[in-house]
Coordinates of C-alpha atoms in Angstrom, one line a residue:
X1 CA -13.8 9.1 10.7
X2 CA -13.9 8.9 7.4
X3 CA -11.6 12.3 7.1
X4 CA -9.7 11.3 9.7
X5 CA -8.6 8.1 8.3
X6 CA -8.5 9.9 4.9
X7 CA -6.0 12.2 6.4
X8 CA -4.1 9.9 8.5
X9 CA -3.3 7.7 5.6
X10 CA -2.5 10.6 3.4
X11 CA -0.5 12.0 6.1
X12 CA 2.2 9.2 6.2
X13 CA 4.7 11.5 4.8
X14 CA 5.3 12.7 8.1
X15 CA 7.2 9.8 8.8
X16 CA 9.5 10.8 6.1
X17 CA 9.9 14.3 7.0
X18 CA 12.5 15.9 9.4
X19 CA 10.4 17.7 12.2
X20 CA 10.8 21.1 12.1
X21 CA 9.9 23.6 15.1
X22 CA 6.3 25.0 14.7
X23 CA 5.5 28.5 15.7
X24 CA 2.6 27.4 18.0
X25 CA 3.9 25.8 21.5
X26 CA 3.8 21.9 21.9
X27 CA 0.5 21.9 23.7
X28 CA -1.1 24.8 22.8
X29 CA -3.4 25.1 19.2
X30 CA -3.3 28.8 17.5
X31 CA -5.1 29.8 14.4
X32 CA -3.1 29.4 11.5
X33 CA -3.3 30.9 7.9
X34 CA -1.9 29.2 4.3
X35 CA -2.8 30.7 0.9
X36 CA -5.2 33.4 2.2
X37 CA -7.2 30.1 4.4
X38 CA -7.7 30.3 8.0
X39 CA -7.7 27.2 10.0
X40 CA -8.8 27.6 13.5
X41 CA -9.4 24.9 16.8
X42 CA -12.8 23.9 15.3
X43 CA -11.1 22.5 11.5
X44 CA -8.6 20.9 14.0
X45 CA -10.8 19.0 15.7
X46 CA -12.5 18.2 12.6
X47 CA -9.6 17.0 11.0
X48 CA -7.7 15.0 14.0
X49 CA -10.3 15.0 16.8
X50 CA -11.3 16.7 20.0
X51 CA -9.5 14.6 21.9
X52 CA -6.0 15.0 20.1
X53 CA -3.7 17.4 21.5
X54 CA -1.6 20.1 19.3
X55 CA 2.0 18.7 19.9
X56 CA 4.5 19.0 17.5
X57 CA 3.5 16.0 15.6
X58 CA -0.4 17.1 15.5
X59 CA 0.7 20.3 14.5
X60 CA 2.8 19.1 11.7
X61 CA 0.5 16.8 10.5
X62 CA -2.0 19.8 10.5
X63 CA 0.1 22.1 8.6
X64 CA 0.3 19.3 5.8
X65 CA -3.6 19.3 5.8
X66 CA -4.0 23.3 5.5
X67 CA -1.4 23.1 2.9
X68 CA -3.4 20.4 0.7
X69 CA -6.6 22.5 1.3
X70 CA -4.8 25.5 0.0
X71 CA -3.7 23.9 -3.2
X72 CA -7.3 22.5 -3.8
X73 CA -8.8 26.2 -2.9
X74 CA -6.1 27.2 -5.7
X75 CA -7.5 24.7 -7.7
X76 CA -10.9 26.7 -8.0
X77 CA -12.7 23.9 -5.6
X78 CA -15.6 25.4 -3.2
X79 CA -14.3 24.1 0.2
X80 CA -17.2 24.8 2.0
X81 CA -14.8 26.2 4.6
X82 CA -16.5 26.2 8.5
X83 CA -19.2 24.6 7.1
X84 CA -19.4 21.1 9.1
X85 CA -22.3 19.3 7.8
X86 CA -21.2 15.5 6.9
X87 CA -21.6 16.8 3.0
X88 CA -19.1 19.7 3.3
X89 CA -16.8 17.5 4.8
X90 CA -16.6 15.0 2.1
X91 CA -16.7 17.7 -0.4
X92 CA -13.3 19.2 1.2
X93 CA -11.7 15.5 1.5
X94 CA -12.6 15.0 -2.2
X95 CA -11.2 17.9 -3.5
X96 CA -8.0 17.3 -1.5
X97 CA -8.0 13.8 -2.6
X98 CA -8.3 14.6 -6.5
X99 CA -5.9 17.8 -6.0
X100 CA -3.5 15.4 -4.5
X101 CA -3.7 12.9 -7.1
X102 CA -3.6 14.8 -9.9
X103 CA -0.4 16.2 -8.3
X104 CA 1.4 13.0 -7.7
X105 CA 0.5 11.9 -10.8
X106 CA 2.2 14.8 -12.5
X107 CA 5.4 14.2 -10.2
X108 CA 5.3 10.8 -10.7
X109 CA 5.2 11.5 -14.4
X110 CA 8.6 13.6 -14.3
X111 CA 10.6 11.7 -11.3
X112 CA 13.4 9.4 -12.4
X113 CA 12.7 7.2 -9.2
X114 CA 12.4 3.7 -10.7
X115 CA 10.9 0.8 -8.9
X116 CA 13.8 -1.1 -9.2
X117 CA 15.7 1.6 -7.6
X118 CA 13.3 2.1 -4.6
X119 CA 13.4 -1.9 -4.0
X120 CA 17.1 -1.5 -3.5
X121 CA 16.7 1.4 -1.6
X122 CA 14.0 0.1 0.7
X123 CA 15.5 -3.8 0.6
X124 CA 16.2 -4.1 4.1
X125 CA 12.2 -2.5 5.3
X126 CA 11.1 -4.9 2.9
X127 CA 12.2 -8.1 4.2
X128 CA 9.6 -11.0 5.2
X129 CA 8.9 -12.1 8.7
X130 CA 9.4 -15.5 8.0
X131 CA 10.5 -17.2 4.8
X132 CA 8.1 -17.9 1.5
X133 CA 7.8 -20.3 -0.9
X134 CA 7.7 -18.6 -4.7
X135 CA 6.9 -21.0 -7.4
X136 CA 4.4 -23.0 -8.9
X137 CA 2.6 -26.3 -7.1
X138 CA 0.3 -28.7 -9.2
X139 CA -2.8 -30.4 -7.0
X140 CA -4.3 -33.3 -8.4
X141 CA -7.3 -35.9 -7.7
X142 CA -4.1 -38.7 -8.0
X143 CA -0.9 -39.2 -7.2
X144 CA -0.7 -40.7 -10.4
X145 CA -2.2 -37.5 -12.1
X146 CA 0.1 -35.6 -10.2
X147 CA 3.3 -37.0 -11.7
X148 CA 2.2 -37.1 -15.0
X149 CA 1.4 -33.1 -15.0
X150 CA 4.6 -32.4 -12.9
X151 CA 6.4 -34.5 -15.9
X152 CA 4.5 -33.0 -18.5
X153 CA 5.5 -29.4 -17.0
X154 CA 9.2 -29.9 -16.5
X155 CA 9.2 -30.6 -20.5
X156 CA 7.4 -27.5 -21.1
X157 CA 10.1 -25.0 -23.2
X158 CA 7.4 -22.4 -22.0
X159 CA 7.6 -20.9 -18.7
X160 CA 4.4 -18.4 -19.3
X161 CA 2.3 -19.9 -16.1
X162 CA -1.2 -19.7 -18.4
X163 CA 0.1 -21.1 -21.2
X164 CA 1.1 -24.2 -19.0
X165 CA -2.4 -23.8 -17.2
X166 CA -4.2 -24.1 -20.5
X167 CA -2.0 -27.2 -21.9
X168 CA -2.9 -29.0 -18.4
X169 CA -6.7 -28.2 -18.8
X170 CA -6.9 -29.5 -22.5
X171 CA -4.5 -32.9 -21.4
X172 CA -6.2 -33.5 -17.7
X173 CA -9.4 -31.5 -17.7
X174 CA -10.2 -30.1 -13.9
X175 CA -8.6 -33.2 -12.7
X176 CA -5.5 -31.3 -12.0
X177 CA -4.8 -27.6 -11.1
X178 CA -1.7 -25.5 -11.4
X179 CA -1.1 -22.6 -9.1
X180 CA 1.5 -20.0 -8.5
X181 CA 1.9 -18.5 -5.4
X182 CA 3.9 -16.4 -3.1
X183 CA 2.9 -17.7 0.4
X184 CA 4.3 -18.4 3.8
X185 CA 4.0 -21.3 5.7
X186 CA 0.4 -21.5 6.9
X187 CA -0.9 -19.4 4.2
X188 CA -2.0 -22.3 1.9
X189 CA -2.8 -25.9 3.1
X190 CA -1.4 -27.4 -0.1
X191 CA 1.5 -25.7 -0.5
X192 CA 2.3 -26.7 3.4
X193 CA 2.4 -29.9 2.0
X194 CA 4.3 -30.0 -1.0
X195 CA 6.8 -27.4 0.5
X196 CA 7.0 -28.0 3.9
X197 CA 6.2 -31.3 4.4
X198 CA 2.7 -30.9 6.6
X199 CA -0.2 -33.5 6.8
X200 CA -1.7 -33.8 3.5
X201 CA -5.5 -31.7 3.9
X202 CA -8.3 -34.0 3.7
X203 CA -10.0 -33.3 -0.1
X204 CA -13.4 -31.5 0.0
X205 CA -16.1 -30.6 -2.9
X206 CA -14.6 -27.5 -3.5
X207 CA -10.8 -28.7 -3.6
X208 CA -11.1 -32.7 -4.2
X209 CA -7.0 -32.9 -4.6
X210 CA -5.5 -35.9 -3.3
X211 CA -1.8 -34.8 -4.1
X212 CA 0.4 -31.9 -4.4
X213 CA 3.7 -31.7 -6.2
X214 CA 6.2 -28.8 -6.4
X215 CA 6.4 -27.6 -10.3
X216 CA 9.1 -25.0 -9.8
X217 CA 10.4 -22.2 -7.4
X218 CA 12.0 -22.4 -4.3
X219 CA 11.9 -20.8 -0.2
X220 CA 13.2 -17.3 -0.1
X221 CA 14.4 -15.6 3.1
X222 CA 13.8 -12.3 1.6
X223 CA 12.4 -10.8 -1.5
X224 CA 14.3 -11.3 -4.6
X225 CA 12.6 -8.6 -7.0
X226 CA 10.2 -5.3 -7.0
X227 CA 7.3 -8.1 -7.7
X228 CA 7.5 -9.9 -4.6
X229 CA 6.6 -7.2 -2.6
X230 CA 4.3 -5.1 -5.0
X231 CA 1.7 -4.1 -2.6
X232 CA 4.6 -2.6 -0.4
X233 CA 6.6 -0.9 -2.6
X234 CA 3.3 0.6 -4.5
X235 CA 2.7 2.2 -0.3
X236 CA 6.3 3.2 -0.3
X237 CA 6.4 5.0 -3.6
X238 CA 3.2 6.5 -2.8
X239 CA 4.5 8.1 0.4
X240 CA 8.0 9.1 -1.6
X241 CA 5.6 11.1 -3.9
X242 CA 3.4 13.0 -1.3
X243 CA 6.8 13.6 0.4
X244 CA 7.9 15.8 -2.5
X245 CA 4.4 17.0 -3.3
X246 CA 4.4 18.6 0.3
X247 CA 7.6 19.8 0.4
X248 CA 6.6 21.7 -3.0
X249 CA 3.5 23.2 -1.3
X250 CA 5.8 24.3 1.9
X251 CA 8.1 26.4 -0.7
X252 CA 5.0 27.8 -2.4
X253 CA 3.1 28.6 0.4
X254 CA 3.7 30.5 3.6
X255 CA 2.3 29.3 7.1
X256 CA 1.3 31.8 9.4
X257 CA 0.6 31.1 12.9
X258 CA -1.7 33.9 14.5
X259 CA 0.1 34.4 18.0

């Protein structure tokens, strides 16, 4: 299970690559050789599972695995081919992961694609399914303190979140809390009240707040900058680097099916 998940995660590049005809028929498996390494049906089962049909998509993914395995062998790793023990499987997956990581890091160091460019290129696919509040809210143990804290924050010249939070701590102690959020409705009950006007949550020992106020921010229909979707951009960027890596491997190694 571990090696299947690892392969499928790294194999996301298949989503970005145009499918090309494989030398093997859609529902038939044929052994293949890449860079001096020959893989058979047992290797296919190890990677994708015995219940997976060797159709065009599965074979394309298996080709990528074979290419990455060949790159790891070229880098000098002992792959313990055809050893099906758990230790050998882990050793192969570790060798592939390390080789992949070093290669994609090298590509990233010279690639000209910036995060901002990536954000603009994928902006439509990065849209949220519902509006989100991006900004700061202050919670307090009383309405009066919440109003005072909000007034104090609005008068500050600095916009640095940590400096503002430290100033509130000096003035109000633990009776006031400032939080910076990027949340949709339902993700934070205090934001639900301060932003969307939902019923004020009941205070608890951990959250003794009886008031919440918006300090700054707005409700956005879609991300306005890369940091708003940093996690998703990181996944897209990794897939982009993997695509470049696999494309390079296809240029370096020949895939030969044994008909």
